[in-house]
Short mmCIF file of C-alpha atoms in Angstrom, two decimals:
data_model
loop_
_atom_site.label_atom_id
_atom_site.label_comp_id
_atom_site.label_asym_id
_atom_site.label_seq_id
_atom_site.Cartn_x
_atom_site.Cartn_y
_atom_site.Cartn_z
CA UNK I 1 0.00 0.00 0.00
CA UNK I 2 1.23 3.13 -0.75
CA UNK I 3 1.44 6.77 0.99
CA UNK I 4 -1.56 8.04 -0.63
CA UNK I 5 -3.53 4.94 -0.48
CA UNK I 6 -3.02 4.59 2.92
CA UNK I 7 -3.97 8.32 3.79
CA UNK I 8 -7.38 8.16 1.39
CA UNK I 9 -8.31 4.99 3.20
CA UNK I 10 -7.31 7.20 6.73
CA UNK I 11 -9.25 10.04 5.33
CA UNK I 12 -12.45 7.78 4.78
CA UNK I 13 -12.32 6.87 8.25
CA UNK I 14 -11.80 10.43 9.82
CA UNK I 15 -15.29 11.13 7.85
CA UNK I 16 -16.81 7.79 8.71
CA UNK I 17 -16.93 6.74 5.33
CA UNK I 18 -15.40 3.01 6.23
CA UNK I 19 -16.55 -0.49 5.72
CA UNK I 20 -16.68 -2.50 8.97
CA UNK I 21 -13.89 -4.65 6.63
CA UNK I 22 -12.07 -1.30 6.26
CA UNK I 23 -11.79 -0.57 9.86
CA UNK I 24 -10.44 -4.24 10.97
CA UNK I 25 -7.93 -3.57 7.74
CA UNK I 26 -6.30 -0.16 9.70
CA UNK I 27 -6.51 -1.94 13.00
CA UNK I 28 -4.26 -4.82 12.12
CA UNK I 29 -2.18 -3.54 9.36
CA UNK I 30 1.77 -3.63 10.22
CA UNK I 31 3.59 -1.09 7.38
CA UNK I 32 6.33 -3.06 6.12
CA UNK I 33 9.12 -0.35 5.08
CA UNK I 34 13.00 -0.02 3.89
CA UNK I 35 15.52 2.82 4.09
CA UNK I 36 15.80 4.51 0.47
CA UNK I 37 18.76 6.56 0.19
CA UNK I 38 19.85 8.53 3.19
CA UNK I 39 21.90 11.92 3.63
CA UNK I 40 23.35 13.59 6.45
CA UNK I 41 21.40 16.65 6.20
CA UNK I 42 18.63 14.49 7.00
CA UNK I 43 19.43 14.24 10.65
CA UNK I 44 20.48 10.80 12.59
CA UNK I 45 19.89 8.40 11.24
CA UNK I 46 19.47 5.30 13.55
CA UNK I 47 17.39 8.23 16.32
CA UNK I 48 14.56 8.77 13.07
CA UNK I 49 14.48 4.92 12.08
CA UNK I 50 13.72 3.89 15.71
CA UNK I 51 11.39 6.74 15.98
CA UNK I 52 8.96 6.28 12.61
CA UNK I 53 9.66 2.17 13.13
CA UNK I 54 8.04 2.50 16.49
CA UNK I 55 4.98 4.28 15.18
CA UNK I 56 4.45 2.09 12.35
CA UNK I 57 5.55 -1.22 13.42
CA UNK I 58 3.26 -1.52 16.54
CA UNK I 59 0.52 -4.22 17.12
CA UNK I 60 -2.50 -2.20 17.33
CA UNK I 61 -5.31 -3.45 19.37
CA UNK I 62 -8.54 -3.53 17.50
CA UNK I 63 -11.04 -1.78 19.88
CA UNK I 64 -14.40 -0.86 17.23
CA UNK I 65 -16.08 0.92 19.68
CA UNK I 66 -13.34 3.17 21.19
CA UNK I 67 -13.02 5.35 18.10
CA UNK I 68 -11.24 8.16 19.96
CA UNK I 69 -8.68 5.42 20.78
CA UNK I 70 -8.38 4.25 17.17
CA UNK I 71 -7.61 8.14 15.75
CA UNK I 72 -4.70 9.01 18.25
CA UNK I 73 -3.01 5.80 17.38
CA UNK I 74 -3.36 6.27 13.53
CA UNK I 75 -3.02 9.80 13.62
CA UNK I 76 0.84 9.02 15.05
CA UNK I 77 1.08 6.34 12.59
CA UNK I 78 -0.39 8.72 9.51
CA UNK I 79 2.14 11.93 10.64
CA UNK I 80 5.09 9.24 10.09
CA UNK I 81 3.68 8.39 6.48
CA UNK I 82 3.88 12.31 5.93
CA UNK I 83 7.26 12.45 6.97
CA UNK I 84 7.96 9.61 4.74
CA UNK I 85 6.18 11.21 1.41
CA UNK I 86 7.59 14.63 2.48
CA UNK I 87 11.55 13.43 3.14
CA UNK I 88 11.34 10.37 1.01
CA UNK I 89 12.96 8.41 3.52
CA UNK I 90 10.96 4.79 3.02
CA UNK I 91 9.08 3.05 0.66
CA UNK I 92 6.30 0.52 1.34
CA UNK I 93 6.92 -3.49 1.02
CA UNK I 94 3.56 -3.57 -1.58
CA UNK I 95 3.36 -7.61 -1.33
CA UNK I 96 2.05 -7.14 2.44
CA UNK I 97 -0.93 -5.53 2.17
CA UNK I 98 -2.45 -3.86 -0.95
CA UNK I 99 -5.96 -2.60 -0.45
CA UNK I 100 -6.19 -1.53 -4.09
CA UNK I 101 -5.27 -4.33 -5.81
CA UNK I 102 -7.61 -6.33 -7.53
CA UNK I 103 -7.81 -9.66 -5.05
CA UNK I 104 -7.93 -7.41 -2.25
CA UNK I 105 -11.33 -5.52 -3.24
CA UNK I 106 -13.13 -9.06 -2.49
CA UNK I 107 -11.27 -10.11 0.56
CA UNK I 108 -8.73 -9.28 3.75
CA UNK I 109 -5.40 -10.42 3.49
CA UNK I 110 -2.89 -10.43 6.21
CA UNK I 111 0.56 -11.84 5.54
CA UNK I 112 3.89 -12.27 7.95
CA UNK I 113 7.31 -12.43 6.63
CA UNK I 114 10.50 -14.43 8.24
CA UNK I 115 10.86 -13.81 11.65
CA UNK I 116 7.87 -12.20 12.17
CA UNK I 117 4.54 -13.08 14.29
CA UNK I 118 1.69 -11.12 14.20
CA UNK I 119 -2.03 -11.20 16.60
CA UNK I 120 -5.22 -10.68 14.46
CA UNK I 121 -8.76 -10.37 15.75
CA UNK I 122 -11.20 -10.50 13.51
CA UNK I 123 -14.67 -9.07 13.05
CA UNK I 124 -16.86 -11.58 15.34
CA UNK I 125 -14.36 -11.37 17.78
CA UNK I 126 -12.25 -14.55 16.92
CA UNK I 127 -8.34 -13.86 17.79
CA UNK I 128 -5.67 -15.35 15.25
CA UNK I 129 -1.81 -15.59 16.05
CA UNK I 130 -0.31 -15.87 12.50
CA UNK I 131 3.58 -17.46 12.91
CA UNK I 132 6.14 -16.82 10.41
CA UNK I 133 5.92 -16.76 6.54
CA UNK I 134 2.01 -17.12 6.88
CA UNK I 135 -0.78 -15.74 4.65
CA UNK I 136 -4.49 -15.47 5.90
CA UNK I 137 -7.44 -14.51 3.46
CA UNK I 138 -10.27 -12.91 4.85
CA UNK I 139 -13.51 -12.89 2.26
CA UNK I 140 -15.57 -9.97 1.81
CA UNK I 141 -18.71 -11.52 3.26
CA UNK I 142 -16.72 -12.38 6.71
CA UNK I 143 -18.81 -12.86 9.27
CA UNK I 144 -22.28 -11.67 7.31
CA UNK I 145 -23.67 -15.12 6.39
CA UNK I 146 -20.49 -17.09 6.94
CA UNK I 147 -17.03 -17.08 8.00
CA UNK I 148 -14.68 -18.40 6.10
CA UNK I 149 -10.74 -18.37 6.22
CA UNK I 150 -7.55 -19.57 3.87
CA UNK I 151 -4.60 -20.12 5.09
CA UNK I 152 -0.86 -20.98 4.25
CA UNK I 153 1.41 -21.44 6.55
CA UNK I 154 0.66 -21.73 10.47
CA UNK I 155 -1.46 -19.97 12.86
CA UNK I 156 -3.70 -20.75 16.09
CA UNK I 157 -7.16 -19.94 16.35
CA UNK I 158 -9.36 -18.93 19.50
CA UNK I 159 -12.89 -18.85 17.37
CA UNK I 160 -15.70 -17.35 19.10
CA UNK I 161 -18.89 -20.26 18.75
CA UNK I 162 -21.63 -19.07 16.73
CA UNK I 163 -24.58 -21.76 16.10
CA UNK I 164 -25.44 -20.35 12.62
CA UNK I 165 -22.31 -19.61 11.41
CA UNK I 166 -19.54 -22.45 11.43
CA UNK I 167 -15.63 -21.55 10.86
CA UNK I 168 -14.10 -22.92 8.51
CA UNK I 169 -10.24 -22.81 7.53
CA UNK I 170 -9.39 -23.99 4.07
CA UNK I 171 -5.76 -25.48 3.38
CA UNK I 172 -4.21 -26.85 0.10
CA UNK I 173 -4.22 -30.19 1.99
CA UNK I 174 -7.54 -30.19 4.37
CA UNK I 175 -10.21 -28.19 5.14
CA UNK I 176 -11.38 -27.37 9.01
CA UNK I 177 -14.97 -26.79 10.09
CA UNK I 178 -15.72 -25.72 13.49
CA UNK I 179 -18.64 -23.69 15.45
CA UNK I 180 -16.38 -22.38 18.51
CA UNK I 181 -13.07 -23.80 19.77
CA UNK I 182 -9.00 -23.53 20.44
CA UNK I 183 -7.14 -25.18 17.65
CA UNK I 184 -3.89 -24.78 15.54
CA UNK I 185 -3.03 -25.13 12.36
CA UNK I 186 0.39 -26.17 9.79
CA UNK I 187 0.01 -25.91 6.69
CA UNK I 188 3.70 -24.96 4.77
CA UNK I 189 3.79 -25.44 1.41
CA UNK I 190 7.60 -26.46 1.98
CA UNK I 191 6.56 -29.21 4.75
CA UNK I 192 5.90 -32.40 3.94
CA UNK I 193 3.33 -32.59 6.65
CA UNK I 194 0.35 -30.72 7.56
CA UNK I 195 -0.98 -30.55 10.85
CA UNK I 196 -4.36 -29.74 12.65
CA UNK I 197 -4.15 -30.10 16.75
CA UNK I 198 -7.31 -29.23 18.64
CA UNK I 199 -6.89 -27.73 22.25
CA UNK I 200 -10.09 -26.75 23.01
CA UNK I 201 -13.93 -28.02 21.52
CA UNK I 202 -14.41 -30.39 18.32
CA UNK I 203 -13.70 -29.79 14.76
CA UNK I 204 -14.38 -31.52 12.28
CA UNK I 205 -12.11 -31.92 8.97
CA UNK I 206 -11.69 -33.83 5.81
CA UNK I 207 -8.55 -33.88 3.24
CA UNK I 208 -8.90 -32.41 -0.74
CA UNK I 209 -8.42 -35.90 -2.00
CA UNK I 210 -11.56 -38.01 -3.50
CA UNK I 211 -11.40 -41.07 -1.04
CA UNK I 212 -10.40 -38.73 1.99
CA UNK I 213 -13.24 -39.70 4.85
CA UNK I 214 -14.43 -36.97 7.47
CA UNK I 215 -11.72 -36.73 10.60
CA UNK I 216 -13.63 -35.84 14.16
CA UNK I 217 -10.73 -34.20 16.55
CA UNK I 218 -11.16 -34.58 20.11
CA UNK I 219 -9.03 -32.35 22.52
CA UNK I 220 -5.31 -32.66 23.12
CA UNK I 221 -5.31 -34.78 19.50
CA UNK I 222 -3.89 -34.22 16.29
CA UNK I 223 -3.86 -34.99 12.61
CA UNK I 224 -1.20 -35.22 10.43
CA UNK I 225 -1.58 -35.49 6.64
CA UNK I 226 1.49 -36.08 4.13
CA UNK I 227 1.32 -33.19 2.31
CA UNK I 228 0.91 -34.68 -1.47
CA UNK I 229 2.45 -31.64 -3.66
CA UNK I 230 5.60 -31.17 -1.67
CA UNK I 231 6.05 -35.12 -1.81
CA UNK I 232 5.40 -34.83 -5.59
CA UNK I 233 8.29 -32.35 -6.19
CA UNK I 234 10.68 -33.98 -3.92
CA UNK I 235 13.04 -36.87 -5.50
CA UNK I 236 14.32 -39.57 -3.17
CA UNK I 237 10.88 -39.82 -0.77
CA UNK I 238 9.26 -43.08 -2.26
CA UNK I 239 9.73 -44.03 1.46
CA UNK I 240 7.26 -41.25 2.69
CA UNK I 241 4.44 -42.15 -0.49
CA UNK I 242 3.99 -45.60 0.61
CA UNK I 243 3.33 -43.93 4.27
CA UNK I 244 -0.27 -43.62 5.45
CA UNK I 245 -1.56 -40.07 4.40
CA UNK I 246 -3.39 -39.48 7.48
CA UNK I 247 -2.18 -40.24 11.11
CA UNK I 248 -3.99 -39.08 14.31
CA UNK I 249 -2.03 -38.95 17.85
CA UNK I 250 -1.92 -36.89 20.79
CA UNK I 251 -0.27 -33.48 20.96
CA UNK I 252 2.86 -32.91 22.76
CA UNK I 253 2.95 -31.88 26.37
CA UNK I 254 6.34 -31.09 27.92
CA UNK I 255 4.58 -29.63 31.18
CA UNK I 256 1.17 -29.09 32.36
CA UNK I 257 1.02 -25.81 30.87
CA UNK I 258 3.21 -26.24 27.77
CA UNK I 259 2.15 -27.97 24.77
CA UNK I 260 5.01 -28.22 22.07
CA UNK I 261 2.69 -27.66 19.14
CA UNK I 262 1.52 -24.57 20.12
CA UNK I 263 4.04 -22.72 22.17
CA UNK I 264 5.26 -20.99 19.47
CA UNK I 265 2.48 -18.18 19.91
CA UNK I 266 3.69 -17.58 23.05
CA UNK I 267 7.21 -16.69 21.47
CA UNK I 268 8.71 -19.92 22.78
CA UNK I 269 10.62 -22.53 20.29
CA UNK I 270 10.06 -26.19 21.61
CA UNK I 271 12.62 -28.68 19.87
CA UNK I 272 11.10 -32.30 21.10
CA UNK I 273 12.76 -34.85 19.97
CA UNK I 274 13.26 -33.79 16.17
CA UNK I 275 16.53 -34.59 14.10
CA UNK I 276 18.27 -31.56 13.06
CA UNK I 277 16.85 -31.58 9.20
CA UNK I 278 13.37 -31.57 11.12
CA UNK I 279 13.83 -28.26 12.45
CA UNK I 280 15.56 -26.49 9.72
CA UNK I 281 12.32 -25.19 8.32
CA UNK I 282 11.59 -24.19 12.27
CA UNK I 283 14.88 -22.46 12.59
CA UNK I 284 15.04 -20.72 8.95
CA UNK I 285 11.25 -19.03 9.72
CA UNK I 286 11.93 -18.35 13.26
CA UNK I 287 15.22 -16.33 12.43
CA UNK I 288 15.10 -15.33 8.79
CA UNK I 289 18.46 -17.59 7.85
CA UNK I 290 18.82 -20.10 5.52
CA UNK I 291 20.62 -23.69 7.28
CA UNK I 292 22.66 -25.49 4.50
CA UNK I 293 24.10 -28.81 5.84
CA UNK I 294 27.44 -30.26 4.72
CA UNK I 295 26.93 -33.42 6.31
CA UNK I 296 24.11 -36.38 6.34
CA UNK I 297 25.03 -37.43 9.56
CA UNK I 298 24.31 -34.15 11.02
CA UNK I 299 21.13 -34.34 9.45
CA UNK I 300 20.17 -37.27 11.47
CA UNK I 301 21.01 -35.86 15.14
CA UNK I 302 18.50 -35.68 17.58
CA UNK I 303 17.52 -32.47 19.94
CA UNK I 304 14.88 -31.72 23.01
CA UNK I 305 15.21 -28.39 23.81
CA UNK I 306 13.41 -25.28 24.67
CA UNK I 307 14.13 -21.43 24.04
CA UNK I 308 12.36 -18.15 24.80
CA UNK I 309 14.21 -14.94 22.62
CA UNK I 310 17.57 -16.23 22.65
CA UNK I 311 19.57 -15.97 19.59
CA UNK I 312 20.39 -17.84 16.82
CA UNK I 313 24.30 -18.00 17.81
CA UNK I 314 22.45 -19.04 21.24
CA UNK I 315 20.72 -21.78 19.89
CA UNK I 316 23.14 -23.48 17.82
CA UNK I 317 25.98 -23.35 21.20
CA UNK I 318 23.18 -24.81 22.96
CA UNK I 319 22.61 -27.74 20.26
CA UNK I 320 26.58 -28.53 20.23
CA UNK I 321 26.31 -29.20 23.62
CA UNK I 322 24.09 -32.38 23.18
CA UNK I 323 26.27 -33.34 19.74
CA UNK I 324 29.37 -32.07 18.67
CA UNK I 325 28.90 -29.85 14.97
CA UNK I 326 30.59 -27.17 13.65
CA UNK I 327 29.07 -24.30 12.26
CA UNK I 328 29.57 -21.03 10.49
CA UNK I 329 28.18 -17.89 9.59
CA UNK I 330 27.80 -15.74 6.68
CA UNK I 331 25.03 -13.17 6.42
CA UNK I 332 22.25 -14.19 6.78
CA UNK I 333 23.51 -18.19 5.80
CA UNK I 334 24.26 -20.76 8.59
CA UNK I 335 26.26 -23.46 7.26
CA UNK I 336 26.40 -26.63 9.54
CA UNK I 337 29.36 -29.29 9.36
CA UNK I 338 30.68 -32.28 11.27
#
């Protein structure tokens, strides 16, 4: 979205010309923004970054009914665009969030990047943690005669029950229906499973293919599906095709108040019992770095760990305590060795 897309939209909403679907759009958008070129005449440089990142880059709070609330926040966030069209300091990241494109005039869209987490609530009150390199689609009609979700990538849902309107969360592997409950959901495109895990309630769900039979989750279980167009595209995994496509089991708890699958939305990264090429994908998302391995055997070694906001350099001293790798930096490249 640009400068002056972004102020029209702020505009309509100073004269109460918004859509309810307009609204929730301000309320959770997070401008995604780069440094163009930079001068000393413009002042310091790190002190003005800090300062505009702060106003833009918060997690605003949707609250519909405090509108006062809603203007002071967006009127900080809509004096930093103007200093951004009137210095030409930053330009917006337009793959985020484009409200004049032509898929967004029929739905919401909110997207994460590498590294990044984001909250969501939605219209009927439903709160949505998104986790890294995630997409969720919104349609136009949310919450008017249905409600009715797509997602890639991973995010937990707290859905508020409504009797006449189910949830339902559509994947390129299974689809989710659900009146009111806790769950989570995998679904990478780069995995070559997909996961549902239900926390809280009953859902019900059924995979895309023609013989797939409807799945009935009860709490604390899970159901993992071999995800059939990452397995198609991979050479080597006729092991993993002659695997059954659906498995259900119990979630992971590693205390009474921790459960492995989910703890990510709490900004914690649970390792339990995975082999090294198991949590690359984990690691690379988490920390916006790309793992290359030098070694098979390294591959193949085994972890349980836990980690709450320490580094990447943290993580990987941690790991060579349990086996004994060598690793090394370049950028934003980690590559790992015997």
């Amino acid at each position: 979205m640009s400068e002056k897309e972004f102020l029209a939209l702020y505009e309509q909403y100073l004269q109460g010309n918004c859509t309810p679907e307009e609204i929730l759009l301000l309320e959770n958008y997070q401008d995604d923004f780069k440094w163009k070129t930079w001068t000393a005449d413009l002042g310091d440089k790190e002190r003005i970054h800090d300062e505009i990142y702060q106003r833009l880059h918060q997690e605003v709070q949707p609250v519909l009914q405090n509108s006062g609330s809603f203007r002071n926040r967006w009127m900080a966030a809509a004096a930093a665009v103007l200093i951004t069209a009137a210095g030409g300091l930053l330009f917006f990241n337009t793959q985020k969030l484009n409200l004049f494109n032509e898929s967004s005039l029929n739905a919401s869209v909110f997207e994460t990047r590498t590294g990044e987490k984001k909250q969501i609530r939605l219209q009927d009150g439903t709160i949505v943690w998104l986790n890294a390199e995630s997409k969720l689609v919104l349609a136009k009609d949310y919450n008017q005669e249905r409600r009715e979700v797509d997602l890639t990538g991973e995010a937990y849902f707290d859905v508020v029950h409504s009797k006449t309107k189910p949830f339902k969360v559509h994947t390129k592997v299974f689809n989710i229906n659900v009146l009111g409950t806790a769950f989570n959901v995998k679904a990478y495109p780069t995995d070559f499973n997909a996961t549902a895990t239900l926390i809280r309630g009953s859902i019900s769900m059924c995979g895309l293919s023609p013989d797939s039979k409807q799945i009935i989750l009860k709490p604390s279980e899970k159901v993992v599906f071999l995800n059939p167009e990452k397995l198609l595209n991979t050479p080597g995994k006729q092991q993993l095709k002659s695997s059954p496509n659906v498995r259900i089991q119990h979630y992971t708890q590693r205390t009474d108040t921790v459960v492995v699958e989910t703890a990510w939305k709490n900004n914690s990264l649970e390792i339990y019992d995975q082999t090294f090429a198991e949590i690359k994908d984990i690691l690379e998302r988490w920390y916006d770095i790309e793992i290359q391995f030098k070694s098979k055997t390294v591959e193949n070694y085994r972890f349980r760990a836990n980690y709450n906001n320490e580094s990447i350099v943290d993580v990987l001293q941690s790991l060579q305590e349990a086996h004994k790798f060598k690793y090394e930096m370049k950028d934003r490249t980690v590559t790992i060795s015997e």
